[in-house]
Amino acid sequence: MKSSGADGKPTSQRTETRLVTAGRDRDAQKGFVNPAVFHGSTVLYPTAEDLHAHRAEYTYGRHGSPTTRALQDVMMALEGPQCAGVGIAPSGLAAISTTLLSVTKAGDHILVCDNVYRPSRNFCNGVLARYGVETTYFDPQIGAAIEKLFKPNTKAVLVEAPGSQTFEMPDIPAIAEVAHARGALVIDDNTWATPLFHRSLELGVDISMQAATKYIGGHSDIMFGTISANAKAWPMVAETIRLLGVCAGPDDVFLALRGTRTLAVRLAQHHRSGLEMARWLAARPEVARVLHPGLESDPGHAIWKRDFTGASGLFSIVLEPVPQKAVDALLDTVTLFGMGFSWGGFESLIIPFDCEGYRTATKWSPGGPALRLHIGLENVDDLKADLDRGFAALKAAQ
Ligand SMILES: *Cc1c(COP(=O)(O)O)cnc(C)c1O
């Protein structure tokens, strides 16, 4: 098979290559490697006849531009052949809320994993409940036993693999088999692994979304979301995007597109450094447990090995019991690990967390303070030295 580089949409190229070649139209870009950033609302129609027929490649700013088309083409290539369309949202949370509004109506029921991103839970308990959609949370490790939670009106199952903060790993193919037998759709918040390391749509997921704020953007400089759907689900998602008026600013679209070009090399490094730091932390006397599905000791490891081709740089640790002031001393001492929310940028981050107050299907009682780390692209020896100083401060403060 002949493969034609930037932009002939060949099928024989590997994903890393498609991340570089997809979404590039040499002629439309006047020879430049990257597309123009189209700032636009109005699109002019050449004739009255065209206007009456809405006949134009682009019809209105909200509905897309050559810049959004380029990003959608790259995301399609990244998701694989099951992907029938990609929607763009102004944040990861907007991608989730738009997705959930696409698949539900008043009187419906959905199943959501208990370790879902907390604002997703707040959306279900807030907006969906207000519009008459009931949510049941389930233990992410439930597997095929999810069957018993289905009701006649269950329309969708939302999973996150691995889940936020605590990184339990759901068995997506097992859950998808049950859901599809019951006529429900499966939605996967695939932000942690990205489609590069976890091919959601090939594992039975119908709608896979990204908080592209994280690894797709990759530089902590945008808020962005994407919704990728298979042929069954895409018409619902596309219609809801249109009805809600969901879109994103062109500069952020461009930065998301730029992020995709280097996604493969960045993620490969996050994978390596993340695992090395996880192993180093697992051997520390101050650390009781490391929550990282890439570690052989992790309860989710077998599923991770089966369903994933890599791990990103985000995981958590549980410390041996120490007073809060000792944890704070660690946090105030480290300098390469910044304290702040979000993740997926080039820089390392650390935050304390506690899920005890809001999980409902599982009980979180780790037995010591918990910290979530994002391992950035710094040299791992520098990161270890930084944490070494942090642990010394923790010890001194006890
Ligand atoms: C950050 C995050 C989101 C939300 O993304 P925003 O762009 O911050 O709205 C959704 N899901 C997961 C798993 C996340 O980590």
Short mmCIF file of N, CA and C in Angstrom, two decimals, residues 8 87 112 173 185 242 245 285 295-296 304 308 328 355:
data_model
loop_
_atom_site.label_atom_id
_atom_site.label_comp_id
_atom_site.label_asym_id
_atom_site.label_seq_id
_atom_site.Cartn_x
_atom_site.Cartn_y
_atom_site.Cartn_z
N GLY A 8 -2.44 12.71 3.03
CA GLY A 8 -3.22 11.82 2.15
C GLY A 8 -4.05 10.79 2.89
N GLY A 87 -15.84 15.92 18.67
CA GLY A 87 -16.39 17.21 19.07
C GLY A 87 -15.38 17.96 19.91
N VAL A 112 -22.26 5.32 37.08
CA VAL A 112 -21.02 6.09 37.05
C VAL A 112 -20.05 5.48 38.06
N PRO A 173 -13.71 -3.82 28.96
CA PRO A 173 -14.37 -4.77 28.05
C PRO A 173 -15.50 -5.56 28.73
N LEU A 185 -25.00 2.70 26.42
CA LEU A 185 -23.74 3.15 25.85
C LEU A 185 -22.67 3.21 26.92
N ARG A 242 -24.31 20.97 18.77
CA ARG A 242 -24.94 22.02 17.96
C ARG A 242 -26.03 22.75 18.74
N GLY A 245 -24.49 24.85 21.58
CA GLY A 245 -23.58 25.92 21.17
C GLY A 245 -22.18 25.75 21.71
N PRO A 285 10.83 4.25 53.06
CA PRO A 285 10.20 3.88 54.33
C PRO A 285 9.01 4.77 54.71
N LEU A 295 2.56 -0.69 38.26
CA LEU A 295 3.38 -1.48 39.19
C LEU A 295 2.81 -2.88 39.31
N GLU A 296 3.68 -3.87 39.30
CA GLU A 296 3.26 -5.28 39.36
C GLU A 296 2.42 -5.55 40.60
N TRP A 304 -4.38 -3.35 33.40
CA TRP A 304 -3.54 -2.35 32.74
C TRP A 304 -2.66 -3.01 31.67
N PHE A 308 -3.78 -1.58 28.15
CA PHE A 308 -3.03 -0.34 27.97
C PHE A 308 -1.65 -0.65 27.38
N ASP A 328 2.65 18.98 55.45
CA ASP A 328 2.77 20.36 54.98
C ASP A 328 4.23 20.79 54.89
N CYS A 355 -10.59 11.42 49.65
CA CYS A 355 -11.88 11.12 48.98
C CYS A 355 -12.95 10.65 49.95
#
